[in-house]
Structures are given as C-alpha cells and as structure tokens.
Coordinates of C-alpha atoms and ligand atoms in Angstrom, one line a residue:
X1 CA 0.0 0.0 0.0
X2 CA 1.1 3.5 -0.7
X3 CA 0.2 7.1 0.0
X4 CA -1.2 9.4 -2.7
X5 CA -2.3 13.0 -2.5
X6 CA -5.3 13.4 -4.8
X7 CA -7.2 16.5 -6.0
X8 CA -10.2 15.0 -7.8
X9 CA -12.2 18.1 -9.0
X10 CA -10.8 20.6 -11.4
X11 CA -11.9 22.3 -14.6
X12 CA -10.6 22.8 -18.2
X13 CA -10.4 25.9 -20.4
X14 CA -13.8 24.7 -21.8
X15 CA -15.5 26.0 -18.6
X16 CA -16.3 29.7 -18.1
X17 CA -13.6 31.7 -16.3
X18 CA -10.9 29.1 -16.5
X19 CA -7.3 30.1 -17.3
X20 CA -6.3 29.5 -21.0
X21 CA -2.9 28.3 -19.9
X22 CA -4.3 25.4 -17.9
X23 CA -3.0 22.2 -19.7
X24 CA -1.3 19.0 -18.7
X25 CA 2.2 20.5 -18.6
X26 CA 1.2 23.5 -16.5
X27 CA -0.8 21.2 -14.1
X28 CA 2.2 18.9 -13.8
X29 CA 4.4 21.9 -12.8
X30 CA 2.0 22.8 -10.0
X31 CA 1.6 19.2 -8.9
X32 CA 5.4 18.9 -8.4
X33 CA 5.5 22.1 -6.2
X34 CA 2.4 21.1 -4.2
X35 CA 3.2 17.4 -3.8
X36 CA 0.1 16.2 -5.6
X37 CA 0.3 12.7 -7.1
X38 CA -3.2 12.3 -8.6
X39 CA -5.4 14.9 -10.3
X40 CA -8.9 14.9 -11.8
X41 CA -8.8 15.6 -15.5
X42 CA -11.7 18.1 -15.3
X43 CA -14.4 18.4 -18.0
X44 CA -13.8 15.0 -19.5
X45 CA -17.2 14.9 -21.3
X46 CA -16.3 17.9 -23.4
X47 CA -15.3 16.5 -26.8
X48 CA -12.1 18.5 -27.4
X49 CA -10.8 18.0 -23.8
X50 CA -11.6 14.3 -24.1
X51 CA -9.6 14.1 -27.3
X52 CA -6.7 15.9 -25.6
X53 CA -6.7 13.7 -22.6
X54 CA -7.1 10.5 -24.6
X55 CA -4.1 11.3 -26.8
X56 CA -1.9 12.3 -23.9
X57 CA -2.7 10.0 -21.0
X58 CA -0.9 6.6 -21.0
X59 CA -2.7 3.6 -19.4
X60 CA -0.4 1.8 -16.9
X61 CA -0.3 -1.9 -16.2
X62 CA -2.2 -1.3 -12.9
X63 CA -5.1 0.4 -14.8
X64 CA -4.2 4.0 -13.8
X65 CA -3.7 6.8 -16.3
X66 CA -0.5 8.8 -16.3
X67 CA 1.0 11.9 -17.9
X68 CA 4.7 11.7 -17.2
X69 CA 4.8 11.0 -13.5
X70 CA 1.4 12.4 -12.4
X71 CA -1.6 10.2 -12.4
X72 CA -5.1 11.2 -13.6
X73 CA -8.6 10.1 -12.8
X74 CA -11.1 10.8 -15.6
X75 CA -13.5 13.4 -14.1
X76 CA -16.2 15.9 -14.7
X77 CA -18.7 18.1 -13.0
X78 CA -22.3 18.4 -14.3
X79 CA -25.4 20.3 -13.3
X80 CA -28.8 18.5 -13.1
X81 CA -32.4 19.5 -13.4
X82 CA -32.5 20.8 -9.8
X83 CA -29.4 23.0 -10.6
X84 CA -27.4 20.8 -8.3
X85 CA -23.7 20.2 -9.2
X86 CA -22.4 16.7 -9.1
X87 CA -18.8 15.3 -9.3
X88 CA -18.3 12.2 -11.5
X89 CA -15.3 9.9 -11.7
X90 CA -15.0 7.4 -14.6
X91 CA -13.1 4.1 -14.7
X92 CA -11.9 4.5 -18.3
X93 CA -12.5 6.2 -21.7
X94 CA -15.1 3.7 -22.8
X95 CA -17.3 4.6 -19.9
X96 CA -16.8 8.3 -20.6
X97 CA -18.1 7.8 -24.2
X98 CA -20.9 5.5 -23.1
X99 CA -22.1 8.1 -20.6
X100 CA -21.6 10.9 -23.0
X101 CA -24.0 9.0 -25.5
X102 CA -26.6 8.4 -22.8
X103 CA -26.6 12.0 -21.6
X104 CA -26.6 13.6 -25.0
X105 CA -30.4 13.5 -25.5
X106 CA -30.9 15.3 -22.1
X107 CA -28.4 18.2 -22.7
X108 CA -28.2 21.2 -25.0
X109 CA -24.6 22.0 -24.3
X110 CA -22.7 18.7 -23.6
X111 CA -20.9 18.8 -26.9
X112 CA -20.3 22.6 -26.9
X113 CA -17.0 24.4 -27.0
X114 CA -18.1 25.9 -23.6
X115 CA -19.8 22.7 -22.3
X116 CA -17.1 21.9 -19.8
X117 CA -19.6 21.7 -17.0
X118 CA -22.7 20.5 -19.0
X119 CA -26.3 21.0 -17.9
X120 CA -28.2 17.7 -17.9
X121 CA -31.9 17.8 -17.6
X122 CA -32.4 14.8 -15.5
X123 CA -33.4 14.4 -11.8
X124 CA -30.7 13.5 -9.3
X125 CA -31.9 9.8 -8.9
X126 CA -32.1 9.3 -12.7
X127 CA -28.6 10.7 -13.1
X128 CA -27.2 8.5 -10.4
X129 CA -28.8 5.4 -12.1
X130 CA -27.3 6.2 -15.5
X131 CA -23.8 7.0 -14.1
X132 CA -23.6 4.0 -11.9
X133 CA -25.0 1.6 -14.6
X134 CA -22.0 2.5 -16.7
X135 CA -19.5 1.8 -13.9
X136 CA -18.7 5.4 -13.0
X137 CA -19.4 7.1 -9.6
X138 CA -21.2 10.3 -8.7
X139 CA -21.8 12.4 -5.7
X140 CA -22.9 16.0 -4.9
X141 CA -20.2 18.6 -5.4
X142 CA -19.5 21.4 -2.9
X143 CA -22.6 20.1 -1.1
X144 CA -23.4 23.1 1.1
X145 CA -22.7 26.2 -1.0
X146 CA -25.6 28.7 -1.3
X147 CA -25.7 28.2 -5.1
X148 CA -25.9 25.0 -7.2
X149 CA -25.6 22.7 -4.3
X150 CA -27.8 19.9 -2.9
X151 CA -28.0 21.3 0.6
X152 CA -28.5 25.0 -0.3
X153 CA -31.2 27.1 1.3
X154 CA -34.6 26.1 0.2
X155 CA -33.4 22.8 -1.2
X156 CA -32.7 19.4 0.4
X157 CA -31.8 18.5 4.0
X158 CA -30.6 15.0 3.6
X159 CA -29.2 12.7 0.8
X160 CA -32.2 10.5 0.9
X161 CA -34.6 13.4 0.3
X162 CA -32.7 14.2 -2.9
X163 CA -31.6 10.8 -4.3
X164 CA -34.5 8.7 -3.0
X165 CA -34.0 5.0 -4.0
X166 CA -30.6 5.8 -5.6
X167 CA -29.1 7.0 -2.3
X168 CA -27.4 3.7 -1.5
X169 CA -25.4 4.0 -4.7
X170 CA -23.6 7.1 -3.4
X171 CA -20.1 6.6 -1.9
X172 CA -19.1 10.2 -1.3
X173 CA -20.0 13.8 -1.0
X174 CA -17.7 16.7 -1.7
X175 CA -17.4 19.2 1.1
X176 CA -16.5 22.3 -0.8
X177 CA -14.2 25.1 0.2
X178 CA -16.4 26.6 3.0
X179 CA -17.0 23.3 4.8
X180 CA -14.9 20.8 6.7
X181 CA -15.5 17.6 8.5
X182 CA -16.4 19.3 11.8
X183 CA -19.2 21.1 10.1
X184 CA -20.4 18.2 7.8
X185 CA -20.4 15.6 10.6
X186 CA -23.2 17.6 12.3
X187 CA -25.6 15.9 9.9
X188 CA -26.5 12.4 11.0
X189 CA -27.5 11.4 7.4
X190 CA -23.9 11.8 6.2
X191 CA -22.2 9.3 8.6
X192 CA -21.9 6.5 6.1
X193 CA -20.5 8.4 3.1
X194 CA -16.9 9.3 2.6
X195 CA -15.9 13.0 2.4
X196 CA -13.9 14.4 -0.5
X197 CA -12.0 17.7 -0.2
X198 CA -11.2 18.9 -3.7
X199 CA -10.0 22.3 -5.1
X200 CA -12.6 22.8 -7.9
X201 CA -9.6 24.7 -9.5
X202 CA -10.1 27.0 -12.4
X203 CA -6.4 27.5 -13.0
X204 CA -3.0 25.8 -12.4
X205 CA -2.1 28.6 -9.9
X206 CA -0.7 26.9 -6.8
X207 CA -3.2 29.1 -4.8
X208 CA -6.0 27.2 -6.6
X209 CA -5.0 23.8 -7.8
X210 CA -4.5 21.5 -4.8
X211 CA -5.8 24.1 -2.3
X212 CA -7.9 21.1 -1.1
X213 CA -7.0 17.4 -1.5
X214 CA -7.3 13.9 -0.1
X215 CA -4.6 11.7 1.1
X216 CA -5.3 8.1 0.0
X217 CA -3.8 4.9 1.4
X218 CA -4.2 2.6 -1.6
X219 CA -2.3 0.0 -3.7
X220 CA -2.0 2.0 -6.9
X221 CA -3.4 5.3 -8.3
X222 CA -6.2 3.7 -10.3
X223 CA -10.0 4.4 -10.3
X224 CA -10.6 0.9 -8.9
X225 CA -8.4 1.6 -5.9
X226 CA -9.9 5.1 -5.3
X227 CA -13.3 3.4 -5.4
X228 CA -12.3 0.8 -2.8
X229 CA -11.0 3.6 -0.6
X230 CA -14.3 5.5 -0.9
X231 CA -16.1 2.3 0.1
X232 CA -13.5 1.7 2.8
X233 CA -12.9 -1.8 1.6
X234 CA -9.8 -4.1 1.7
X235 CA -8.0 -1.7 4.0
X236 CA -8.1 1.0 1.4
X237 CA -9.0 4.4 2.8
X238 CA -8.7 8.2 2.9
X239 CA -6.3 8.9 5.8
X240 CA -6.5 12.7 5.7
X241 CA -8.6 15.5 4.2
X242 CA -6.8 18.8 3.6
X243 CA -8.7 21.9 2.8
X244 CA -9.0 25.6 3.3
X245 CA -10.2 26.6 6.7
X246 CA -13.9 27.0 6.1
X247 CA -13.8 30.6 7.1
X248 CA -11.4 31.2 4.2
X249 CA -14.0 29.9 1.7
X250 CA -16.2 32.2 -0.4
X251 CA -19.5 31.1 1.1
X252 CA -19.0 30.6 4.8
X253 CA -21.0 33.5 6.1
X254 CA -24.5 34.8 5.3
X255 CA -24.7 37.6 2.9
X256 CA -27.0 40.0 0.9
X257 CA -27.8 38.5 -2.4
X258 CA -27.5 41.9 -4.1
X259 CA -24.7 44.0 -2.6
X260 CA -22.9 40.8 -1.3
X261 CA -22.1 42.3 2.1
X262 CA -21.6 39.7 4.8
X263 CA -23.8 39.9 7.9
X264 CA -22.1 39.8 11.3
X265 CA -23.3 40.2 14.9
X266 CA -21.3 41.9 17.6
X267 CA -21.7 42.6 21.2
X268 CA -23.0 46.0 22.3
X269 CA -22.4 47.0 25.9
X270 CA -25.4 49.3 26.4
X271 CA -28.9 47.9 26.4
X272 CA -31.0 48.2 23.2
X273 CA -34.5 47.3 22.4
X274 CA -34.4 45.8 19.0
X275 CA -31.4 44.5 17.2
X276 CA -32.9 44.9 13.8
X277 CA -32.3 48.7 13.6
X278 CA -28.9 48.8 15.3
X279 CA -26.3 48.2 12.7
X280 CA -23.4 49.8 10.9
X281 CA -22.3 49.4 7.3
X282 CA -18.9 49.1 5.7
X283 CA -18.1 48.3 2.1
X284 CA -18.1 44.6 2.8
X285 CA -20.1 44.1 6.0
X286 CA -23.4 44.8 7.7
X287 CA -22.6 44.6 11.4
X288 CA -25.5 44.3 13.9
X289 CA -24.9 45.2 17.5
X290 CA -26.8 43.6 20.3
X291 CA -26.5 43.1 24.0
X292 CA -27.2 39.5 23.4
X293 CA -25.6 38.8 20.0
X294 CA -26.1 35.0 20.2
X295 CA -29.8 35.0 20.6
X296 CA -30.2 38.0 18.3
X297 CA -28.3 36.1 15.6
X298 CA -30.5 33.0 16.0
X299 CA -33.6 35.0 15.7
X300 CA -32.2 36.7 12.6
X301 CA -31.3 33.3 11.1
X302 CA -34.9 32.1 11.5
X303 CA -36.0 35.1 9.4
X304 CA -33.3 34.5 6.8
X305 CA -34.2 30.8 6.5
X306 CA -37.8 31.8 5.8
X307 CA -36.4 34.1 3.1
X308 CA -37.9 37.0 5.0
X309 CA -34.9 39.1 5.9
X310 CA -34.0 42.1 3.8
X311 CA -30.6 43.7 3.5
X312 CA -30.6 47.0 5.4
X313 CA -27.7 48.4 3.2
X314 CA -29.6 47.9 0.0
X315 CA -32.6 49.5 1.6
X316 CA -30.6 52.6 2.5
X317 CA -28.6 52.8 -0.7
X318 CA -31.0 51.7 -3.4
X319 CA -34.3 52.0 -1.5
X320 CA -35.0 48.4 -2.6
X321 CA -35.4 45.2 -0.8
X322 CA -33.0 42.3 -1.4
X323 CA -32.9 39.2 0.6
X324 CA -30.2 38.0 2.9
X325 CA -29.1 34.4 2.2
X326 CA -27.6 31.8 4.5
X327 CA -23.9 30.9 4.1
X328 CA -22.5 27.4 4.4
X329 CA -22.1 27.6 8.2
X330 CA -25.6 29.0 8.9
X331 CA -27.2 26.5 6.5
X332 CA -25.5 23.6 8.3
X333 CA -26.6 25.1 11.6
X334 CA -30.2 25.0 10.4
X335 CA -30.3 21.5 9.0
X336 CA -27.8 19.9 11.4
X337 CA -29.0 17.1 13.7
X338 CA -26.4 17.9 16.5
X339 CA -24.6 21.0 17.8
X340 CA -21.3 19.3 17.9
X341 CA -19.8 17.1 15.2
X342 CA -20.3 13.4 15.6
X343 CA -17.5 11.8 13.7
X344 CA -18.0 8.2 12.7
X345 CA -15.0 5.9 13.4
X346 CA -14.0 5.8 9.8
X347 CA -13.8 9.6 9.4
X348 CA -10.1 10.7 8.8
X349 CA -8.7 13.8 10.4
X350 CA -9.2 17.1 8.6
X351 CA -6.3 19.6 8.2
X352 CA -7.4 23.2 7.9
X353 CA -4.9 24.7 5.5
X354 CA -3.9 28.1 4.0
X355 CA -2.1 28.2 0.6
X356 CA 1.6 28.9 1.3
X357 CA 1.5 31.8 -1.1
X358 CA -1.2 33.5 1.0
X359 CA 0.9 32.9 4.2
X360 CA 3.9 34.6 2.5
X361 CA 1.7 37.4 1.3
X362 CA 0.2 38.0 4.7
X363 CA 3.6 38.2 6.6
X364 CA 5.0 40.5 3.8
X365 CA 1.8 42.5 3.8
X366 CA 1.6 42.2 0.0
X367 CA -1.9 42.3 -1.6
X368 CA -1.0 41.2 -5.1
X369 CA -1.4 37.5 -5.8
X370 CA 1.2 37.6 -8.6
X371 CA 3.9 39.6 -6.8
X372 CA 7.4 38.5 -7.9
X373 CA 8.8 38.9 -4.3
X374 CA 6.1 36.4 -3.0
X375 CA 6.6 33.9 -5.9
X376 CA 10.4 34.0 -5.4
X377 CA 10.0 33.3 -1.7
X378 CA 7.5 30.5 -2.5
X379 CA 9.9 28.9 -5.0
X380 CA 12.8 29.2 -2.6
X381 CA 10.9 27.5 0.2
X382 CA 10.0 24.7 -2.2
X383 CA 13.6 24.3 -3.2
X384 CA 14.7 24.2 0.4
X385 CA 12.1 22.0 2.0
X386 CA 10.4 19.9 -0.7
X387 CA 6.7 20.3 -1.5
X388 CA 4.2 22.8 -0.3
X389 CA 2.2 20.1 1.6
X390 CA 5.3 19.0 3.4
X391 CA 6.0 22.6 4.4
X392 CA 2.4 23.1 5.7
X393 CA 2.0 19.8 7.4
X394 CA 5.3 17.9 8.1
X395 CA 8.5 20.0 8.0
X396 CA 9.7 20.7 11.6
X397 CA 9.0 24.3 12.6
X398 CA 12.6 24.9 13.8
X399 CA 13.8 24.3 10.2
X400 CA 11.3 26.8 8.8
X401 CA 12.3 29.2 11.5
X402 CA 15.8 29.4 10.1
X403 CA 14.4 30.3 6.7
X404 CA 11.9 32.9 7.8
X405 CA 10.7 33.4 11.3
X406 CA 7.4 35.2 10.5
X407 CA 6.4 32.4 8.1
X408 CA 7.3 29.8 10.7
X409 CA 5.1 31.5 13.4
X410 CA 2.1 31.5 11.0
X411 CA 2.6 27.8 10.0
X412 CA 3.0 26.8 13.7
X413 CA -0.3 28.7 14.5
X414 CA -1.9 27.0 11.5
X415 CA -0.9 23.5 12.8
X416 CA -2.2 24.4 16.2
X417 CA -5.5 25.8 14.9
X418 CA -4.7 29.2 16.5
X419 CA -5.3 31.5 13.5
X420 CA -8.1 34.0 13.6
X421 CA -10.0 34.5 10.4
X422 CA -12.4 37.1 8.9
X423 CA -15.0 34.9 7.4
X424 CA -15.6 34.9 3.7
X425 CA -19.1 35.1 2.2
X426 CA -21.2 36.1 -0.8
X427 CA -18.4 35.2 -3.2
X428 CA -15.5 36.9 -1.4
X429 CA -12.8 34.7 0.2
X430 CA -12.1 35.0 3.9
X431 CA -8.9 36.4 5.3
X432 CA -6.3 35.6 7.9
X433 CA -6.0 38.0 10.8
X434 CA -2.4 38.3 11.8
X435 CA -2.7 39.3 15.4
X436 CA -1.9 35.8 16.8
Ligands
LIG1 ZN1 -19.8 23.4 -9.1
LIG2 ZN1 -27.4 44.5 0.2

C-alpha cells in the first residue's frame, strides 16, 4: 500500500472563467510544487478536452492513467435538473463515451465548446442510475454552498430526500471550500458516506490547484483503488482530508444576495430594544450590534431561513429590498442534527490549510497574488524543503524558523489551529487576521 495525494475536481479551459494556460504541462508543474500525485482531468465529457486527454494520458499496467509522473482520474462536474452540481469519476475512456452518449439526449450543451460543465436535464436519482449503470461514480459537489448545491437554502436537508431510492449508490459527497469535517459531521445522514475535499480549481495557480486534496492509502493510483477507498474496503481508505479553513472559503458567512455584504453580529455594551435597527455598514459588511448577539443572531437566522430578511444596506442605498441568504455555516446550523460534530469511526482527520503563497503574502503584507517577491520566496521555500504540503504539514517548525521566522510563526499557528479569520461570504474569500 502507498500514500497518494489526490485533488479530484478541477476544470478545463472549456468551462467559463478558466485560465487559458491550464494544460497537462502547467498542471504537472504545480503538482510537483504542491506534492500532488493524482489529479482529476476536469471536464472529460467535453469532446475536445476528451480528445486531448485520450491522446496524452498513458494507461499503466495497474489500470491507472498517467501523464509523465502524475496520475489522472477521468473526471467531470455536471449540473442537473435541480441545478445541483455533481462530481463524476470514470473508470476508463469507454465509460466516458458511453455516458456521453446516454446524456446527449438530455443536454443542450454537452458537446459545446463551452460545455465543460454541462447542464443535464435529469433528476438526481435518474442521473445516479445512469452514471452507476456505466461503472462510474457520482456524488454531490460542494454540497453546502448557497448556489448550485444539494443542501443550499430552500433545497434538500438529507441525501435520501434528494436521491431517494438511488441514495445507496452514493459513496461520497464533496465538502466544498467553505465546509470541513467538523461542520459536515453535524448531519447524521452523512455518517456512512466518505468526504472528499477537492479544489474545484479554475487554473493551475498553486493558490488554486490542490488548495484542497485527499490523502489516500491505496495500492496504486487507479480508479478501482480510489473506489475501494471511498467504500472503505480491503483496508483502502482516505487517511487525511486537507482543505482551506472553512472561514477562508467564499461562502462561509450569510450575505446579501445583491450587494454581497456579509452579515455579522457583535456585542453592544449598552442595552438596546431591538437588534434589527442597530447596525453599521462598511463596504463589505453589515454589522449588527446587540447586548445578546447570540440569541439575536439565532432570531435573525430564522427570518433569513424563511427568506424574509431584507438587506438594510440595499434598503438605505437603493431603497429596494433584497434578501439575505444563508452561508454554508448557517445552513449547516439550520439542517444539522447535532450542535457538535459526531465523527463516525471511519472519518479521517481534517487539516485546515492556508495556501503557502497566501501565508507569505500575509507576513509580507503584499496584496497582489502575482507579486514577484512572493513567488520568489515561495519557489525558494519549495527548493529548500520539498513540497508545499510538506511545508504546511510535516517539516519541523525549527527548520522553517531558520528560513523565515514570521512564516514559521504562522505555520505553527496554523498547525495548532490558532489562527483567527475574517469569514468569507457572498463570493468573497475570507482572510487571515495576523494578530496571533
Ligand atoms: Zn460546481
Ligand atoms: Zn445588500
């Protein structure tokens, strides 16, 4: 048995807003730096991307697909009739083509230039049946996000509600950037499925590709072995999920659907009568003040859940009413079956990560994500210590200290879960607060 780091959900330049320079060679480059061994191909149902992958990936004796020394799992994301996104992993090219043929009559864009993530007009159970009949596997993608996800506000509360009789064919759900195991294991109905943490990358940038991944203990990097691990059979398993701290994700916190301000509650010392007219506005936040912020917030969440809470900022600025929507954390709060996570015995640990480039940017106080200084430091650290994952998770702090003390302090705090975050929401990523 061997250890493989796998990021099983990415996209191709045939999806909207994907970098044109994303290709096998640029992916390979990032995999080397990050320490990724297995990558999803992204968008494998799209005809041109399929052709590109088929002519470049070499089938190995063990059944896996390789490009040079990185392994690939044939993968796509699709949207169904309920506007839910699903992640699909395929055993081989024959099953990709078989499924492409079966889905064609139900989709207007599956063969399009821009059909990277096709819309398939089938219900979730019908889709699961078709996919699994052809030997591939499927599960809900970024399961809790406020858009295009199975558990979004106003949609489903459990897997069975959505997939009905096909539920038992599911082996995994994908957590998404704004959730982790502690949040998802508050739902009793998820205790038997495996959790995948994937990047959903739209570029080969090391801040994106591999920002979430799964560490597999399997015999070889093939689809069959990944499937055994998801089913937790023959000693195959996921031994670690790694992903952004949920607060760094784009959809952690509730937000106004129009101005995209995040809604926060803070303590107010003096007594006030009603919380709903005590607030302040900034460019990014509506902050409510209350002498009992916990119960005020719960009260507020009730209203938001019923789709009855309007954004006070939009009312002031546009004199129009726009609704506040639940973020991932509040939606989980509303549909959870326990306050604390109840991890089943099989659940691996979850490492809350921050991309190394963002750690370096923070300590240098550099906003640009393409700064030469930051990239130089990043590349030097990789040269010195090995891969990004080793630096974040394994390399002794004393070694990093010699290289850069400030970076080492932040990585130590990360490993000890001591970092404070400003939560992301409404499409804006969260941020690290440096006063640790
Ligand atoms: Zn998606
Ligand atoms: Zn607003």
